[in-house]
């Protein structure tokens, strides 16, 4: 490869972090490295490479920022999708006596486990974030992650292949909105490293999102009005 690529995995027997693409591991095919690096325990079996049983690299470190910095990176972008959901208590669910606010526990056992897993991972990551400036002076690190009330990201199973396009689109939209909100700060940081963020492009994408939301809201209003009219006709009949 013209560019360097490093993927991490965890040795299931020794708990050692393995840097695939690093010294002594640079001859492993990319596909095999990806399989090992994403072999989430309980979902995928360990991947054997060079006699080692390897599983997901995120077990040892969520970001592995040190690998990039040690190899000379001065600008690092960390994308963290593992953010626990903060319930805004706006949704309600029906009960025998009426209704009540929906809680995470109402989403089912898998979501309870998912929330716990995300909380642990997020806390560990942000403990590391608090040390980045001191630990890596002269390195600009940007952290991108979903809003804590992003229900779509929380409710969607990360293993749901059918939702991949919707999640990719949602991620693109949320990151673009983040660029728009923090444009001045991000532009300054990126400019230090010879990267230009197009304000015109960001505005164009944001306007497109706004139009689509308006269109969706309009159709929802029409549907609600139509449904209401049908219900009234049914009651009158």
mmCIF file of C-alpha atoms in Angstrom:
data_model
loop_
_atom_site.group_PDB
_atom_site.id
_atom_site.type_symbol
_atom_site.label_atom_id
_atom_site.label_comp_id
_atom_site.label_asym_id
_atom_site.label_seq_id
_atom_site.Cartn_x
_atom_site.Cartn_y
_atom_site.Cartn_z
ATOM 1 C CA UNK A 1 0.000 0.000 0.000
ATOM 2 C CA UNK A 2 1.102 3.565 -0.663
ATOM 3 C CA UNK A 3 -0.368 4.601 2.698
ATOM 4 C CA UNK A 4 0.217 2.935 6.029
ATOM 5 C CA UNK A 5 -2.615 0.887 7.510
ATOM 6 C CA UNK A 6 -2.681 -0.449 11.048
ATOM 7 C CA UNK A 7 -5.444 -2.541 12.574
ATOM 8 C CA UNK A 8 -5.481 -3.797 16.130
ATOM 9 C CA UNK A 9 -6.610 -7.096 17.558
ATOM 10 C CA UNK A 10 -6.416 -8.679 20.992
ATOM 11 C CA UNK A 11 -4.762 -12.014 21.726
ATOM 12 C CA UNK A 12 -7.451 -13.978 23.550
ATOM 13 C CA UNK A 13 -4.898 -16.049 25.468
ATOM 14 C CA UNK A 14 -2.347 -13.433 26.518
ATOM 15 C CA UNK A 15 -4.564 -10.284 26.406
ATOM 16 C CA UNK A 16 -1.793 -8.678 24.343
ATOM 17 C CA UNK A 17 -2.589 -6.002 21.773
ATOM 18 C CA UNK A 18 -1.512 -7.047 18.302
ATOM 19 C CA UNK A 19 -0.891 -4.308 15.733
ATOM 20 C CA UNK A 20 -1.640 -5.837 12.358
ATOM 21 C CA UNK A 21 0.426 -3.990 9.778
ATOM 22 C CA UNK A 22 3.140 -3.330 12.325
ATOM 23 C CA UNK A 23 6.462 -5.059 12.776
ATOM 24 C CA UNK A 24 6.229 -8.835 12.262
ATOM 25 C CA UNK A 25 2.563 -8.484 11.301
ATOM 26 C CA UNK A 26 2.837 -6.532 8.044
ATOM 27 C CA UNK A 27 2.478 -9.640 5.876
ATOM 28 C CA UNK A 28 -1.074 -10.441 7.007
ATOM 29 C CA UNK A 29 -3.676 -9.865 4.240
ATOM 30 C CA UNK A 30 -5.957 -6.881 4.865
ATOM 31 C CA UNK A 31 -9.130 -8.981 4.736
ATOM 32 C CA UNK A 32 -7.744 -11.331 7.362
ATOM 33 C CA UNK A 33 -6.632 -8.416 9.524
ATOM 34 C CA UNK A 34 -10.076 -6.810 9.344
ATOM 35 C CA UNK A 35 -11.714 -10.104 10.301
ATOM 36 C CA UNK A 36 -9.493 -10.387 13.377
ATOM 37 C CA UNK A 37 -9.819 -6.733 14.351
ATOM 38 C CA UNK A 38 -13.624 -6.907 14.272
ATOM 39 C CA UNK A 39 -14.103 -10.377 15.764
ATOM 40 C CA UNK A 40 -16.417 -9.253 18.547
ATOM 41 C CA UNK A 41 -16.508 -11.966 21.231
ATOM 42 C CA UNK A 42 -19.754 -13.935 21.517
ATOM 43 C CA UNK A 43 -20.714 -12.898 17.989
ATOM 44 C CA UNK A 44 -17.710 -14.090 15.988
ATOM 45 C CA UNK A 45 -15.234 -16.810 16.717
ATOM 46 C CA UNK A 46 -11.585 -15.821 17.235
ATOM 47 C CA UNK A 47 -9.494 -15.522 14.085
ATOM 48 C CA UNK A 48 -6.292 -17.525 14.119
ATOM 49 C CA UNK A 49 -3.252 -15.774 12.655
ATOM 50 C CA UNK A 50 0.278 -17.084 13.101
ATOM 51 C CA UNK A 51 -0.898 -19.446 15.802
ATOM 52 C CA UNK A 52 -2.553 -16.670 17.830
ATOM 53 C CA UNK A 53 -6.277 -16.556 18.587
ATOM 54 C CA UNK A 54 -7.284 -12.940 17.907
ATOM 55 C CA UNK A 55 -10.463 -11.031 18.755
ATOM 56 C CA UNK A 56 -11.727 -7.445 18.518
ATOM 57 C CA UNK A 57 -8.991 -4.854 19.054
ATOM 58 C CA UNK A 58 -11.392 -2.466 20.762
ATOM 59 C CA UNK A 59 -11.288 -4.608 23.880
ATOM 60 C CA UNK A 60 -7.869 -3.223 24.775
ATOM 61 C CA UNK A 61 -8.372 0.309 23.482
ATOM 62 C CA UNK A 62 -11.324 2.053 21.893
ATOM 63 C CA UNK A 63 -9.181 4.371 19.771
ATOM 64 C CA UNK A 64 -5.544 3.188 19.746
ATOM 65 C CA UNK A 65 -4.521 6.807 19.195
ATOM 66 C CA UNK A 66 -1.010 6.047 20.414
ATOM 67 C CA UNK A 67 -0.331 3.910 17.336
ATOM 68 C CA UNK A 68 -0.968 6.841 14.998
ATOM 69 C CA UNK A 69 1.018 9.293 17.125
ATOM 70 C CA UNK A 70 4.007 6.979 17.513
ATOM 71 C CA UNK A 71 4.151 6.702 13.742
ATOM 72 C CA UNK A 72 4.288 10.446 13.247
ATOM 73 C CA UNK A 73 0.654 11.544 12.944
ATOM 74 C CA UNK A 74 0.097 15.194 13.867
ATOM 75 C CA UNK A 75 -3.605 15.310 13.045
ATOM 76 C CA UNK A 76 -5.852 12.474 14.208
ATOM 77 C CA UNK A 77 -9.611 12.129 13.732
ATOM 78 C CA UNK A 78 -11.283 9.733 16.152
ATOM 79 C CA UNK A 79 -14.758 8.482 15.227
ATOM 80 C CA UNK A 80 -16.532 6.968 18.208
ATOM 81 C CA UNK A 81 -20.040 5.555 17.642
ATOM 82 C CA UNK A 82 -20.216 4.060 21.147
ATOM 83 C CA UNK A 83 -22.091 6.764 23.032
ATOM 84 C CA UNK A 84 -24.631 5.804 25.716
ATOM 85 C CA UNK A 85 -28.163 6.989 25.121
ATOM 86 C CA UNK A 86 -29.448 9.735 27.413
ATOM 87 C CA UNK A 87 -33.204 9.363 27.662
ATOM 88 C CA UNK A 88 -35.097 12.633 27.207
ATOM 89 C CA UNK A 89 -38.321 11.000 28.487
ATOM 90 C CA UNK A 90 -40.314 12.465 25.598
ATOM 91 C CA UNK A 91 -41.704 9.174 24.326
ATOM 92 C CA UNK A 92 -44.536 7.426 26.133
ATOM 93 C CA UNK A 93 -45.787 3.857 25.998
ATOM 94 C CA UNK A 94 -49.324 2.590 26.657
ATOM 95 C CA UNK A 95 -50.151 0.809 29.908
ATOM 96 C CA UNK A 96 -53.262 -0.817 31.334
ATOM 97 C CA UNK A 97 -54.007 2.376 33.234
ATOM 98 C CA UNK A 98 -53.054 4.835 30.512
ATOM 99 C CA UNK A 99 -49.473 5.603 29.609
ATOM 100 C CA UNK A 100 -46.054 6.365 31.048
ATOM 101 C CA UNK A 101 -42.688 7.560 29.823
ATOM 102 C CA UNK A 102 -40.591 5.018 28.004
ATOM 103 C CA UNK A 103 -37.364 3.905 29.628
ATOM 104 C CA UNK A 104 -34.337 2.128 28.215
ATOM 105 C CA UNK A 105 -35.422 -1.064 29.973
ATOM 106 C CA UNK A 106 -38.612 -1.029 27.887
ATOM 107 C CA UNK A 107 -36.538 -1.431 24.720
ATOM 108 C CA UNK A 108 -35.634 -4.982 25.671
ATOM 109 C CA UNK A 109 -32.813 -6.962 27.209
ATOM 110 C CA UNK A 110 -30.386 -6.480 24.282
ATOM 111 C CA UNK A 111 -30.655 -2.691 24.594
ATOM 112 C CA UNK A 112 -30.002 -2.868 28.332
ATOM 113 C CA UNK A 113 -26.784 -4.735 27.617
ATOM 114 C CA UNK A 114 -25.950 -2.383 24.752
ATOM 115 C CA UNK A 115 -26.452 0.660 26.981
ATOM 116 C CA UNK A 116 -24.177 -0.826 29.644
ATOM 117 C CA UNK A 117 -21.497 -1.711 27.091
ATOM 118 C CA UNK A 118 -21.609 1.766 25.576
ATOM 119 C CA UNK A 119 -21.446 3.424 28.979
ATOM 120 C CA UNK A 120 -18.307 1.496 29.930
ATOM 121 C CA UNK A 121 -16.631 2.124 26.567
ATOM 122 C CA UNK A 122 -17.565 5.803 26.557
ATOM 123 C CA UNK A 123 -16.287 6.390 30.068
ATOM 124 C CA UNK A 124 -12.992 4.692 29.262
ATOM 125 C CA UNK A 125 -12.602 6.727 26.087
ATOM 126 C CA UNK A 126 -13.248 10.063 27.758
ATOM 127 C CA UNK A 127 -10.812 9.262 30.533
ATOM 128 C CA UNK A 128 -8.234 8.914 27.766
ATOM 129 C CA UNK A 129 -9.458 12.084 26.024
ATOM 130 C CA UNK A 130 -8.770 14.119 29.163
ATOM 131 C CA UNK A 131 -5.102 13.099 28.931
ATOM 132 C CA UNK A 132 -4.550 13.545 25.202
ATOM 133 C CA UNK A 133 -3.295 17.145 25.294
ATOM 134 C CA UNK A 134 -0.768 16.396 28.004
ATOM 135 C CA UNK A 135 0.244 13.034 26.604
ATOM 136 C CA UNK A 136 0.499 14.069 22.950
ATOM 137 C CA UNK A 137 1.654 17.711 22.821
ATOM 138 C CA UNK A 138 1.683 19.179 19.344
ATOM 139 C CA UNK A 139 -0.871 16.665 18.063
ATOM 140 C CA UNK A 140 -4.361 17.832 17.124
ATOM 141 C CA UNK A 141 -7.002 15.211 17.876
ATOM 142 C CA UNK A 142 -10.633 15.699 16.868
ATOM 143 C CA UNK A 143 -13.263 13.470 18.420
ATOM 144 C CA UNK A 144 -16.465 12.869 16.460
ATOM 145 C CA UNK A 145 -19.314 11.003 18.114
ATOM 146 C CA UNK A 146 -23.138 10.943 18.073
ATOM 147 C CA UNK A 147 -25.212 13.160 20.322
ATOM 148 C CA UNK A 148 -26.193 11.346 23.526
ATOM 149 C CA UNK A 149 -29.872 11.674 22.588
ATOM 150 C CA UNK A 150 -29.389 10.181 19.110
ATOM 151 C CA UNK A 151 -32.062 7.518 19.342
ATOM 152 C CA UNK A 152 -31.520 6.109 15.860
ATOM 153 C CA UNK A 153 -27.876 5.313 16.572
ATOM 154 C CA UNK A 154 -28.818 3.704 19.870
ATOM 155 C CA UNK A 155 -31.771 1.629 18.709
ATOM 156 C CA UNK A 156 -30.115 0.315 15.552
ATOM 157 C CA UNK A 157 -28.286 -2.951 16.062
ATOM 158 C CA UNK A 158 -24.674 -2.520 14.935
ATOM 159 C CA UNK A 159 -24.908 -5.949 13.297
ATOM 160 C CA UNK A 160 -28.017 -5.042 11.272
ATOM 161 C CA UNK A 161 -26.815 -5.253 7.668
ATOM 162 C CA UNK A 162 -30.145 -4.024 6.281
ATOM 163 C CA UNK A 163 -29.789 -0.705 8.122
ATOM 164 C CA UNK A 164 -26.304 0.069 6.811
ATOM 165 C CA UNK A 165 -27.408 2.656 4.223
ATOM 166 C CA UNK A 166 -29.724 4.460 6.635
ATOM 167 C CA UNK A 167 -27.042 4.590 9.323
ATOM 168 C CA UNK A 168 -24.383 5.741 6.850
ATOM 169 C CA UNK A 169 -26.666 8.524 5.661
ATOM 170 C CA UNK A 170 -27.559 9.501 9.213
ATOM 171 C CA UNK A 171 -23.887 9.542 10.168
ATOM 172 C CA UNK A 172 -23.012 11.743 7.201
ATOM 173 C CA UNK A 173 -25.795 14.145 8.119
ATOM 174 C CA UNK A 174 -24.881 14.372 11.801
ATOM 175 C CA UNK A 175 -21.170 14.875 11.075
ATOM 176 C CA UNK A 176 -21.962 17.581 8.517
ATOM 177 C CA UNK A 177 -24.128 19.381 11.063
ATOM 178 C CA UNK A 178 -21.251 19.122 13.534
ATOM 179 C CA UNK A 179 -18.960 20.704 10.929
ATOM 180 C CA UNK A 180 -21.452 23.516 10.487
ATOM 181 C CA UNK A 181 -21.788 24.128 14.230
ATOM 182 C CA UNK A 182 -18.047 24.067 14.949
ATOM 183 C CA UNK A 183 -16.929 25.337 11.553
ATOM 184 C CA UNK A 184 -14.577 28.107 12.703
ATOM 185 C CA UNK A 185 -12.751 25.908 15.209
ATOM 186 C CA UNK A 186 -12.460 22.930 12.887
ATOM 187 C CA UNK A 187 -11.399 25.106 9.956
ATOM 188 C CA UNK A 188 -8.544 26.548 12.022
ATOM 189 C CA UNK A 189 -7.338 23.127 13.148
ATOM 190 C CA UNK A 190 -7.577 21.613 9.673
ATOM 191 C CA UNK A 191 -5.814 24.589 8.076
ATOM 192 C CA UNK A 192 -2.773 23.916 10.269
ATOM 193 C CA UNK A 193 -2.405 20.614 8.455
ATOM 194 C CA UNK A 194 -3.121 21.836 4.944
ATOM 195 C CA UNK A 195 -6.729 20.653 4.875
ATOM 196 C CA UNK A 196 -9.473 22.971 3.665
ATOM 197 C CA UNK A 197 -13.109 22.626 4.707
ATOM 198 C CA UNK A 198 -15.456 24.090 2.128
ATOM 199 C CA UNK A 199 -17.979 26.375 3.823
ATOM 200 C CA UNK A 200 -20.055 26.452 0.639
ATOM 201 C CA UNK A 201 -20.191 22.661 0.528
ATOM 202 C CA UNK A 202 -21.192 22.415 4.190
ATOM 203 C CA UNK A 203 -23.960 25.012 3.730
ATOM 204 C CA UNK A 204 -25.225 23.237 0.604
ATOM 205 C CA UNK A 205 -25.497 19.896 2.381
ATOM 206 C CA UNK A 206 -27.163 21.434 5.449
ATOM 207 C CA UNK A 207 -29.745 23.201 3.255
ATOM 208 C CA UNK A 208 -30.475 19.901 1.510
ATOM 209 C CA UNK A 209 -31.061 18.204 4.857
ATOM 210 C CA UNK A 210 -33.381 21.026 5.941
ATOM 211 C CA UNK A 211 -35.456 20.704 2.760
ATOM 212 C CA UNK A 212 -35.766 16.954 3.205
ATOM 213 C CA UNK A 213 -36.895 17.409 6.801
ATOM 214 C CA UNK A 214 -39.519 19.937 5.697
ATOM 215 C CA UNK A 215 -40.736 17.534 3.014
ATOM 216 C CA UNK A 216 -40.962 14.673 5.500
ATOM 217 C CA UNK A 217 -42.766 16.878 8.017
ATOM 218 C CA UNK A 218 -45.248 17.980 5.332
ATOM 219 C CA UNK A 219 -46.068 14.388 4.395
ATOM 220 C CA UNK A 220 -46.470 13.540 8.075
ATOM 221 C CA UNK A 221 -48.932 16.414 8.527
ATOM 222 C CA UNK A 222 -50.912 15.282 5.474
ATOM 223 C CA UNK A 223 -51.003 11.724 6.796
ATOM 224 C CA UNK A 224 -52.141 12.862 10.229
ATOM 225 C CA UNK A 225 -54.849 15.092 8.746
ATOM 226 C CA UNK A 226 -56.069 12.308 6.459
ATOM 227 C CA UNK A 227 -56.099 9.796 9.287
ATOM 228 C CA UNK A 228 -57.972 12.237 11.511
ATOM 229 C CA UNK A 229 -60.588 12.862 8.816
ATOM 230 C CA UNK A 230 -61.108 9.133 8.279
ATOM 231 C CA UNK A 231 -61.527 8.565 12.002
ATOM 232 C CA UNK A 232 -64.102 11.359 12.243
ATOM 233 C CA UNK A 233 -66.029 9.945 9.290
ATOM 234 C CA UNK A 234 -65.970 6.530 10.914
ATOM 235 C CA UNK A 235 -67.306 7.940 14.174
ATOM 236 C CA UNK A 236 -70.031 9.894 12.384
ATOM 237 C CA UNK A 237 -71.033 6.818 10.398
#
